[in-house]
Amino acid sequence: RQRLLPPRRQCLPLCRWMMTTTYPSDRRRSGLEVKVEAQLVGLGLDPLYEVDRIVYRRESIGHYRPDYRINTDHGPLFIEVKGRWTAADRQKMVAILSSNPSLRLFVALQRPSALISKNSTTTYAAWANKNGVPWCPIPIPSDFLNRWINGETLTCHLENV
């Protein structure tokens, strides 16, 4: 016997790349996210946890929930927190940024000097720089964060690690 399911409800985007949905924001997926949130709150910011759904296109349309959104005078700022950054997650990040060129997002890396795999000499930071993905180390440098909040788009460099 097959069970008939009702048709899926579609969310309408608020703008070209962002959908806002209600999502239980009292749960964090990792201790690293808790640590970053504590830092953001300590700096007097009000980070919202996984409240947005960003549409991107790879072979098909996908959806992505950034870890944190900070509302600024220059529009929303999104922060993705990464400990282990798999090849699939790295390719997804490139697709998200290329599909949404005006998206203000950076990746906070727990270990930017870690190698992307056992058989590679490339670090997470070097890969991010090569592929145009803005990144910074954890803890997030306060001057780096302030410059993003004030509308600049920048990334760290290997010598900053």
GROMACS .gro file of N, CA and C in nm:
model
  483
    1ARG      N    1   0.082  -0.120   0.000
    1ARG     CA    2   0.000   0.000   0.000
    1ARG      C    3   0.085   0.125   0.000
    2GLN      N    4   0.055   0.214  -0.090
    2GLN     CA    5   0.128   0.341  -0.092
    2GLN      C    6   0.048   0.445  -0.018
    3ARG      N    7   0.119   0.525   0.057
    3ARG     CA    8   0.056   0.634   0.129
    3ARG      C    9   0.069   0.760   0.045
    4LEU      N   10  -0.039   0.828   0.022
    4LEU     CA   11  -0.034   0.951  -0.056
    4LEU      C   12   0.003   1.067   0.035
    5LEU      N   13   0.102   1.141  -0.006
    5LEU     CA   14   0.148   1.255   0.073
    5LEU      C   15   0.090   1.383   0.014
    6PRO      N   16   0.061   1.480   0.099
    6PRO     CA   17   0.012   1.608   0.046
    6PRO      C   18   0.123   1.678  -0.032
    7PRO      N   19   0.088   1.767  -0.126
    7PRO     CA   20   0.191   1.838  -0.201
    7PRO      C   21   0.274   1.926  -0.108
    8ARG      N   22   0.403   1.941  -0.142
    8ARG     CA   23   0.494   2.022  -0.062
    8ARG      C   24   0.460   2.169  -0.073
    9ARG      N   25   0.466   2.239   0.038
    9ARG     CA   26   0.442   2.383   0.036
    9ARG      C   27   0.568   2.453  -0.012
   10GLN      N   28   0.550   2.553  -0.091
   10GLN     CA   29   0.663   2.629  -0.143
   10GLN      C   30   0.679   2.758  -0.062
   11CYS      N   31   0.801   2.793  -0.029
   11CYS     CA   32   0.829   2.921   0.036
   11CYS      C   33   0.858   3.023  -0.073
   12LEU      N   34   0.807   3.142  -0.056
   12LEU     CA   35   0.839   3.249  -0.150
   12LEU      C   36   0.958   3.326  -0.098
   13PRO      N   37   1.057   3.351  -0.181
   13PRO     CA   38   1.175   3.423  -0.133
   13PRO      C   39   1.144   3.569  -0.104
   14LEU      N   40   1.208   3.622   0.001
   14LEU     CA   41   1.198   3.764   0.033
   14LEU      C   42   1.272   3.847  -0.071
   15CYS      N   43   1.380   3.796  -0.118
   15CYS     CA   44   1.455   3.858  -0.226
   15CYS      C   45   1.509   3.743  -0.310
   16ARG      N   46   1.595   3.772  -0.404
   16ARG     CA   47   1.639   3.670  -0.499
   16ARG      C   48   1.706   3.551  -0.432
   17TRP      N   49   1.776   3.569  -0.323
   17TRP     CA   50   1.857   3.461  -0.268
   17TRP      C   51   1.823   3.420  -0.127
   18MET      N   52   1.728   3.485  -0.063
   18MET     CA   53   1.707   3.456   0.078
   18MET      C   54   1.562   3.422   0.107
   19MET      N   55   1.541   3.318   0.184
   19MET     CA   56   1.409   3.285   0.236
   19MET      C   57   1.420   3.283   0.387
   20THR      N   58   1.324   3.340   0.455
   20THR     CA   59   1.323   3.335   0.600
   20THR      C   60   1.215   3.237   0.643
   21THR      N   61   1.251   3.148   0.729
   21THR     CA   62   1.155   3.050   0.779
   21THR      C   63   1.169   3.044   0.930
   22THR      N   64   1.069   2.991   0.993
   22THR     CA   65   1.082   2.969   1.137
   22THR      C   66   1.157   2.838   1.156
   23TYR      N   67   1.251   2.837   1.244
   23TYR     CA   68   1.336   2.722   1.266
   23TYR      C   69   1.374   2.721   1.413
   24PRO      N   70   1.373   2.608   1.479
   24PRO     CA   71   1.406   2.608   1.622
   24PRO      C   72   1.550   2.650   1.644
   25SER      N   73   1.569   2.773   1.693
   25SER     CA   74   1.704   2.827   1.705
   25SER      C   75   1.763   2.808   1.844
   26ASP      N   76   1.699   2.728   1.928
   26ASP     CA   77   1.753   2.706   2.061
   26ASP      C   78   1.853   2.590   2.063
   27ARG      N   79   1.871   2.520   1.951
   27ARG     CA   80   1.966   2.409   1.943
   27ARG      C   81   2.085   2.451   1.859
   28ARG      N   82   2.203   2.414   1.902
   28ARG     CA   83   2.323   2.435   1.823
   28ARG      C   84   2.374   2.299   1.783
   29ARG      N   85   2.434   2.291   1.665
   29ARG     CA   86   2.478   2.161   1.616
   29ARG      C   87   2.616   2.121   1.669
   30SER      N   88   2.694   2.218   1.718
   30SER     CA   89   2.827   2.184   1.766
   30SER      C   90   2.870   2.278   1.877
   31GLY      N   91   2.966   2.231   1.956
   31GLY     CA   92   3.023   2.314   2.061
   31GLY      C   93   3.099   2.433   2.003
   32LEU      N   94   3.153   2.417   1.883
   32LEU     CA   95   3.225   2.526   1.818
   32LEU      C   96   3.129   2.641   1.787
   33GLU      N   97   3.007   2.609   1.743
   33GLU     CA   98   2.908   2.713   1.717
   33GLU      C   99   2.870   2.786   1.845
   34VAL      N  100   2.861   2.714   1.956
   34VAL     CA  101   2.832   2.776   2.085
   34VAL      C  102   2.943   2.873   2.122
   35LYS      N  103   3.067   2.832   2.100
   35LYS     CA  104   3.183   2.916   2.131
   35LYS      C  105   3.183   3.044   2.047
   36VAL      N  106   3.155   3.032   1.918
   36VAL     CA  107   3.152   3.149   1.831
   36VAL      C  108   3.036   3.241   1.869
   37GLU      N  109   2.921   3.182   1.899
   37GLU     CA  110   2.807   3.265   1.940
   37GLU      C  111   2.838   3.341   2.069
   38ALA      N  112   2.903   3.275   2.163
   38ALA     CA  113   2.940   3.343   2.288
   38ALA      C  114   3.033   3.461   2.260
   39GLN      N  115   3.125   3.443   2.166
   39GLN     CA  116   3.215   3.553   2.129
   39GLN      C  117   3.135   3.669   2.067
   40LEU      N  118   3.042   3.638   1.976
   40LEU     CA  119   2.964   3.742   1.910
   40LEU      C  120   2.877   3.817   2.011
   41VAL      N  121   2.815   3.744   2.102
   41VAL     CA  122   2.734   3.808   2.206
   41VAL      C  123   2.822   3.893   2.297
   42GLY      N  124   2.941   3.843   2.328
   42GLY     CA  125   3.036   3.919   2.410
   42GLY      C  126   3.080   4.050   2.346
   43LEU      N  127   3.074   4.056   2.214
   43LEU     CA  128   3.108   4.179   2.142
   43LEU      C  129   2.987   4.271   2.127
   44GLY      N  130   2.876   4.234   2.189
   44GLY     CA  131   2.757   4.318   2.185
   44GLY      C  132   2.670   4.299   2.062
   45LEU      N  133   2.688   4.189   1.990
   45LEU     CA  134   2.609   4.163   1.870
   45LEU      C  135   2.493   4.070   1.904
   46ASP      N  136   2.394   4.067   1.817
   46ASP     CA  137   2.278   3.981   1.834
   46ASP      C  138   2.274   3.880   1.720
   47PRO      N  139   2.351   3.770   1.730
   47PRO     CA  140   2.352   3.673   1.621
   47PRO      C  141   2.225   3.589   1.620
   48LEU      N  142   2.170   3.568   1.503
   48LEU     CA  143   2.052   3.484   1.486
   48LEU      C  144   2.099   3.351   1.426
   49TYR      N  145   2.058   3.242   1.488
   49TYR     CA  146   2.109   3.110   1.450
   49TYR      C  147   2.020   3.042   1.347
   50GLU      N  148   2.075   3.012   1.230
   50GLU     CA  149   2.010   2.936   1.123
   50GLU      C  150   1.866   2.979   1.096
   51VAL      N  151   1.846   3.109   1.075
   51VAL     CA  152   1.711   3.160   1.048
   51VAL      C  153   1.684   3.179   0.900
   52ASP      N  154   1.786   3.176   0.816
   52ASP     CA  155   1.769   3.202   0.674
   52ASP      C  156   1.798   3.077   0.592
   53ARG      N  157   1.737   3.073   0.477
   53ARG     CA  158   1.760   2.966   0.382
   53ARG      C  159   1.796   3.032   0.249
   54ILE      N  160   1.918   3.011   0.204
   54ILE     CA  161   1.968   3.075   0.083
   54ILE      C  162   1.961   2.975  -0.032
   55VAL      N  163   1.910   3.022  -0.143
   55VAL     CA  164   1.895   2.938  -0.261
   55VAL      C  165   2.023   2.950  -0.344
   56TYR      N  166   2.072   2.837  -0.395
   56TYR     CA  167   2.188   2.838  -0.483
   56TYR      C  168   2.168   2.733  -0.590
   57ARG      N  169   2.249   2.741  -0.694
   57ARG     CA  170   2.236   2.646  -0.805
   57ARG      C  171   2.370   2.580  -0.830
   58ARG      N  172   2.368   2.448  -0.834
   58ARG     CA  173   2.482   2.370  -0.879
   58ARG      C  174   2.434   2.295  -1.001
   59GLU      N  175   2.416   2.163  -0.996
   59GLU     CA  176   2.350   2.091  -1.105
   59GLU      C  177   2.200   2.115  -1.098
   60SER      N  178   2.151   2.131  -0.976
   60SER     CA  179   2.010   2.160  -0.953
   60SER      C  180   2.002   2.268  -0.846
   61ILE      N  181   1.883   2.307  -0.812
   61ILE     CA  182   1.867   2.410  -0.710
   61ILE      C  183   1.885   2.348  -0.572
   62GLY      N  184   1.962   2.416  -0.488
   62GLY     CA  185   1.985   2.370  -0.352
   62GLY      C  186   1.952   2.480  -0.254
   63HIS      N  187   1.945   2.443  -0.127
   63HIS     CA  188   1.919   2.540  -0.021
   63HIS      C  189   2.027   2.526   0.085
   64TYR      N  190   2.063   2.637   0.145
   64TYR     CA  191   2.173   2.640   0.240
   64TYR      C  192   2.132   2.728   0.358
   65ARG      N  193   2.158   2.683   0.477
   65ARG     CA  194   2.133   2.761   0.598
   65ARG      C  195   2.266   2.804   0.659
   66PRO      N  196   2.299   2.932   0.649
   66PRO     CA  197   2.422   2.977   0.717
   66PRO      C  198   2.404   2.969   0.869
   67ASP      N  199   2.512   2.949   0.940
   67ASP     CA  200   2.503   2.933   1.085
   67ASP      C  201   2.450   3.057   1.153
   68TYR      N  202   2.504   3.174   1.120
   68TYR     CA  203   2.464   3.296   1.190
   68TYR      C  204   2.435   3.409   1.092
   69ARG      N  205   2.336   3.489   1.129
   69ARG     CA  206   2.308   3.614   1.059
   69ARG      C  207   2.319   3.726   1.160
   70ILE      N  208   2.391   3.829   1.120
   70ILE     CA  209   2.400   3.951   1.201
   70ILE      C  210   2.343   4.063   1.114
   71ASN      N  211   2.242   4.131   1.165
   71ASN     CA  212   2.183   4.242   1.092
   71ASN      C  213   2.269   4.366   1.110
   72THR      N  214   2.307   4.427   0.999
   72THR     CA  215   2.390   4.547   1.002
   72THR      C  216   2.324   4.656   0.918
   73ASP      N  217   2.380   4.777   0.924
   73ASP     CA  218   2.330   4.887   0.841
   73ASP      C  219   2.353   4.861   0.693
   74HIS      N  220   2.443   4.771   0.660
   74HIS     CA  221   2.477   4.741   0.521
   74HIS      C  222   2.411   4.611   0.473
   75GLY      N  223   2.308   4.568   0.542
   75GLY     CA  224   2.240   4.444   0.507
   75GLY      C  225   2.287   4.330   0.595
   76PRO      N  226   2.228   4.213   0.579
   76PRO     CA  227   2.264   4.100   0.664
   76PRO      C  228   2.406   4.051   0.636
   77LEU      N  229   2.473   4.010   0.742
   77LEU     CA  230   2.606   3.950   0.735
   77LEU      C  231   2.592   3.807   0.783
   78PHE      N  232   2.640   3.712   0.703
   78PHE     CA  233   2.628   3.570   0.737
   78PHE      C  234   2.764   3.513   0.772
   79ILE      N  235   2.764   3.428   0.873
   79ILE     CA  236   2.887   3.362   0.918
   79ILE      C  237   2.863   3.212   0.919
   80GLU      N  238   2.951   3.139   0.855
   80GLU     CA  239   2.948   2.993   0.855
   80GLU      C  240   3.065   2.945   0.940
   81VAL      N  241   3.039   2.863   1.040
   81VAL     CA  242   3.141   2.813   1.132
   81VAL      C  243   3.182   2.673   1.088
   82LYS      N  244   3.311   2.649   1.070
   82LYS     CA  245   3.358   2.519   1.023
   82LYS      C  246   3.474   2.469   1.109
   83GLY      N  247   3.460   2.346   1.155
   83GLY     CA  248   3.571   2.274   1.215
   83GLY      C  249   3.633   2.192   1.104
   84ARG      N  250   3.569   2.079   1.071
   84ARG     CA  251   3.611   1.999   0.957
   84ARG      C  252   3.536   2.050   0.835
   85TRP      N  253   3.609   2.077   0.727
   85TRP     CA  254   3.550   2.136   0.608
   85TRP      C  255   3.570   2.037   0.493
   86THR      N  256   3.470   1.954   0.469
   86THR     CA  257   3.482   1.847   0.370
   86THR      C  258   3.485   1.903   0.228
   87ALA      N  259   3.528   1.819   0.135
   87ALA     CA  260   3.533   1.860  -0.006
   87ALA      C  261   3.394   1.898  -0.056
   88ALA      N  262   3.292   1.822  -0.016
   88ALA     CA  263   3.155   1.853  -0.059
   88ALA      C  264   3.110   1.988  -0.004
   89ASP      N  265   3.143   2.017   0.122
   89ASP     CA  266   3.107   2.146   0.181
   89ASP      C  267   3.182   2.261   0.113
   90ARG      N  268   3.308   2.237   0.077
   90ARG     CA  269   3.386   2.342   0.010
   90ARG      C  270   3.327   2.373  -0.128
   91GLN      N  271   3.292   2.269  -0.204
   91GLN     CA  272   3.233   2.292  -0.336
   91GLN      C  273   3.096   2.357  -0.325
   92LYS      N  274   3.021   2.321  -0.223
   92LYS     CA  275   2.891   2.384  -0.200
   92LYS      C  276   2.908   2.533  -0.171
   93MET      N  277   3.010   2.569  -0.094
   93MET     CA  278   3.035   2.710  -0.061
   93MET      C  279   3.068   2.790  -0.187
   94VAL      N  280   3.147   2.732  -0.276
   94VAL     CA  281   3.179   2.799  -0.403
   94VAL      C  282   3.052   2.821  -0.484
   95ALA      N  283   2.965   2.719  -0.489
   95ALA     CA  284   2.839   2.731  -0.563
   95ALA      C  285   2.749   2.837  -0.501
   96ILE      N  286   2.744   2.845  -0.370
   96ILE     CA  287   2.661   2.945  -0.302
   96ILE      C  288   2.710   3.085  -0.336
   97LEU      N  289   2.840   3.107  -0.326
   97LEU     CA  290   2.895   3.240  -0.352
   97LEU      C  291   2.886   3.279  -0.499
   98SER      N  292   2.902   3.184  -0.590
   98SER     CA  293   2.891   3.217  -0.732
   98SER      C  294   2.745   3.239  -0.772
   99SER      N  295   2.651   3.173  -0.707
   99SER     CA  296   2.510   3.193  -0.737
   99SER      C  297   2.456   3.323  -0.676
  100ASN      N  298   2.521   3.372  -0.572
  100ASN     CA  299   2.475   3.491  -0.499
  100ASN      C  300   2.592   3.587  -0.481
  101PRO      N  301   2.633   3.658  -0.587
  101PRO     CA  302   2.753   3.741  -0.577
  101PRO      C  303   2.743   3.857  -0.477
  102SER      N  304   2.622   3.900  -0.444
  102SER     CA  305   2.609   4.012  -0.349
  102SER      C  306   2.596   3.963  -0.205
  103LEU      N  307   2.602   3.832  -0.183
  103LEU     CA  308   2.589   3.775  -0.050
  103LEU      C  309   2.709   3.812   0.035
  104ARG      N  310   2.684   3.866   0.153
  104ARG     CA  311   2.791   3.902   0.247
  104ARG      C  312   2.808   3.787   0.345
  105LEU      N  313   2.903   3.698   0.315
  105LEU     CA  314   2.922   3.577   0.393
  105LEU      C  315   3.071   3.548   0.406
  106PHE      N  316   3.113   3.506   0.525
  106PHE     CA  317   3.249   3.455   0.539
  106PHE      C  318   3.246   3.328   0.624
  107VAL      N  319   3.351   3.249   0.610
  107VAL     CA  320   3.364   3.121   0.682
  107VAL      C  321   3.464   3.141   0.795
  108ALA      N  322   3.422   3.105   0.915
  108ALA     CA  323   3.511   3.109   1.031
  108ALA      C  324   3.567   2.968   1.050
  109LEU      N  325   3.698   2.953   1.035
  109LEU     CA  326   3.763   2.822   1.038
  109LEU      C  327   3.830   2.796   1.173
  110GLN      N  328   3.802   2.679   1.229
  110GLN     CA  329   3.864   2.641   1.356
  110GLN      C  330   4.015   2.620   1.339
  111ARG      N  331   4.054   2.554   1.230
  111ARG     CA  332   4.196   2.527   1.205
  111ARG      C  333   4.230   2.561   1.060
  112PRO      N  334   4.249   2.688   1.029
  112PRO     CA  335   4.275   2.726   0.890
  112PRO      C  336   4.404   2.668   0.833
  113SER      N  337   4.498   2.629   0.919
  113SER     CA  338   4.624   2.574   0.870
  113SER      C  339   4.619   2.421   0.857
  114ALA      N  340   4.503   2.359   0.882
  114ALA     CA  341   4.489   2.215   0.865
  114ALA      C  342   4.484   2.180   0.717
  115LEU      N  343   4.535   2.063   0.682
  115LEU     CA  344   4.534   2.019   0.542
  115LEU      C  345   4.395   1.972   0.501
  116ILE      N  346   4.359   1.996   0.373
  116ILE     CA  347   4.226   1.958   0.327
  116ILE      C  348   4.209   1.807   0.317
  117SER      N  349   4.318   1.733   0.306
  117SER     CA  350   4.313   1.586   0.311
  117SER      C  351   4.453   1.534   0.346
  118LYS      N  352   4.460   1.406   0.376
  118LYS     CA  353   4.589   1.346   0.411
  118LYS      C  354   4.688   1.352   0.295
  119ASN      N  355   4.636   1.345   0.173
  119ASN     CA  356   4.722   1.338   0.055
  119ASN      C  357   4.749   1.472  -0.009
  120SER      N  358   4.716   1.580   0.059
  120SER     CA  359   4.731   1.713   0.000
  120SER      C  360   4.824   1.798   0.084
  121THR      N  361   4.885   1.895   0.020
  121THR     CA  362   4.967   1.992   0.092
  121THR      C  363   4.892   2.126   0.103
  122THR      N  364   4.768   2.130   0.056
  122THR     CA  365   4.688   2.252   0.059
  122THR      C  366   4.613   2.262   0.192
  123THR      N  367   4.617   2.380   0.253
  123THR     CA  368   4.544   2.403   0.377
  123THR      C  369   4.406   2.459   0.346
  124TYR      N  370   4.319   2.455   0.446
  124TYR     CA  371   4.185   2.514   0.430
  124TYR      C  372   4.198   2.661   0.389
  125ALA      N  373   4.288   2.733   0.454
  125ALA     CA  374   4.305   2.876   0.425
  125ALA      C  375   4.353   2.898   0.282
  126ALA      N  376   4.451   2.820   0.238
  126ALA     CA  377   4.502   2.835   0.101
  126ALA      C  378   4.392   2.802  -0.001
  127TRP      N  379   4.314   2.698   0.028
  127TRP     CA  380   4.205   2.662  -0.062
  127TRP      C  381   4.103   2.775  -0.070
  128ALA      N  382   4.067   2.832   0.044
  128ALA     CA  383   3.970   2.942   0.047
  128ALA      C  384   4.022   3.063  -0.032
  129ASN      N  385   4.148   3.098  -0.012
  129ASN     CA  386   4.205   3.211  -0.087
  129ASN      C  387   4.204   3.184  -0.237
  130LYS      N  388   4.242   3.063  -0.277
  130LYS     CA  389   4.247   3.028  -0.419
  130LYS      C  390   4.109   3.032  -0.483
  131ASN      N  391   4.005   2.995  -0.408
  131ASN     CA  392   3.869   2.985  -0.462
  131ASN      C  393   3.781   3.106  -0.431
  132GLY      N  394   3.840   3.210  -0.373
  132GLY     CA  395   3.766   3.334  -0.349
  132GLY      C  396   3.663   3.326  -0.238
  133VAL      N  397   3.687   3.240  -0.140
  133VAL     CA  398   3.595   3.228  -0.027
  133VAL      C  399   3.651   3.308   0.090
  134PRO      N  400   3.581   3.413   0.134
  134PRO     CA  401   3.630   3.490   0.249
  134PRO      C  402   3.631   3.403   0.375
  135TRP      N  403   3.737   3.416   0.454
  135TRP     CA  404   3.751   3.333   0.573
  135TRP      C  405   3.824   3.410   0.681
  136CYS      N  406   3.816   3.359   0.802
  136CYS     CA  407   3.895   3.409   0.915
  136CYS      C  408   3.911   3.294   1.014
  137PRO      N  409   4.007   3.306   1.105
  137PRO     CA  410   4.023   3.200   1.206
  137PRO      C  411   3.923   3.219   1.321
  138ILE      N  412   3.907   3.114   1.399
  138ILE     CA  413   3.830   3.121   1.523
  138ILE      C  414   3.931   3.124   1.637
  139PRO      N  415   3.920   3.215   1.732
  139PRO     CA  416   3.818   3.317   1.747
  139PRO      C  417   3.829   3.424   1.638
  140ILE      N  418   3.712   3.478   1.602
  140ILE     CA  419   3.707   3.577   1.496
  140ILE      C  420   3.774   3.705   1.544
  141PRO      N  421   3.875   3.755   1.472
  141PRO     CA  422   3.939   3.880   1.514
  141PRO      C  423   3.837   3.995   1.514
  142SER      N  424   3.834   4.072   1.623
  142SER     CA  425   3.732   4.177   1.637
  142SER      C  426   3.746   4.285   1.530
  143ASP      N  427   3.870   4.320   1.490
  143ASP     CA  428   3.886   4.422   1.385
  143ASP      C  429   3.834   4.369   1.251
  144PHE      N  430   3.854   4.241   1.222
  144PHE     CA  431   3.803   4.178   1.102
  144PHE      C  432   3.650   4.184   1.100
  145LEU      N  433   3.588   4.147   1.211
  145LEU     CA  434   3.443   4.147   1.222
  145LEU      C  435   3.387   4.289   1.210
  146ASN      N  436   3.451   4.385   1.276
  146ASN     CA  437   3.404   4.524   1.269
  146ASN      C  438   3.410   4.578   1.126
  147ARG      N  439   3.511   4.541   1.052
  147ARG     CA  440   3.521   4.588   0.913
  147ARG      C  441   3.411   4.527   0.828
  148TRP      N  442   3.376   4.400   0.850
  148TRP     CA  443   3.263   4.338   0.780
  148TRP      C  444   3.133   4.408   0.818
  149ILE      N  445   3.114   4.434   0.946
  149ILE     CA  446   2.991   4.501   0.993
  149ILE      C  447   2.978   4.639   0.930
  150ASN      N  448   3.091   4.706   0.909
  150ASN     CA  449   3.089   4.839   0.851
  150ASN      C  450   3.087   4.839   0.698
  151GLY      N  451   3.062   4.722   0.637
  151GLY     CA  452   3.039   4.716   0.495
  151GLY      C  453   3.153   4.669   0.408
  152GLU      N  454   3.271   4.647   0.466
  152GLU     CA  455   3.383   4.597   0.385
  152GLU      C  456   3.368   4.447   0.363
  153THR      N  457   3.424   4.399   0.255
  153THR     CA  458   3.429   4.256   0.229
  153THR      C  459   3.576   4.220   0.216
  154LEU      N  460   3.627   4.144   0.312
  154LEU     CA  461   3.769   4.111   0.311
  154LEU      C  462   3.789   3.969   0.358
  155THR      N  463   3.909   3.922   0.346
  155THR     CA  464   3.944   3.788   0.392
  155THR      C  465   4.077   3.795   0.464
  156CYS      N  466   4.106   3.693   0.543
  156CYS     CA  467   4.238   3.683   0.607
  156CYS      C  468   4.334   3.625   0.504
  157HIS      N  469   4.462   3.631   0.535
  157HIS     CA  470   4.564   3.571   0.449
  157HIS      C  471   4.646   3.477   0.534
  158LEU      N  472   4.718   3.390   0.470
  158LEU     CA  473   4.790   3.284   0.540
  158LEU      C  474   4.884   3.337   0.646
  159GLU      N  475   4.946   3.451   0.623
  159GLU     CA  476   5.040   3.503   0.723
  159GLU      C  477   4.968   3.555   0.847
  160ASN      N  478   4.834   3.576   0.838
  160ASN     CA  479   4.757   3.622   0.953
  160ASN      C  480   4.723   3.508   1.048
  161VAL      N  481   4.744   3.385   1.006
  161VAL     CA  482   4.702   3.269   1.087
  161VAL      C  483   4.801   3.246   1.199
   0.00000   0.00000   0.00000
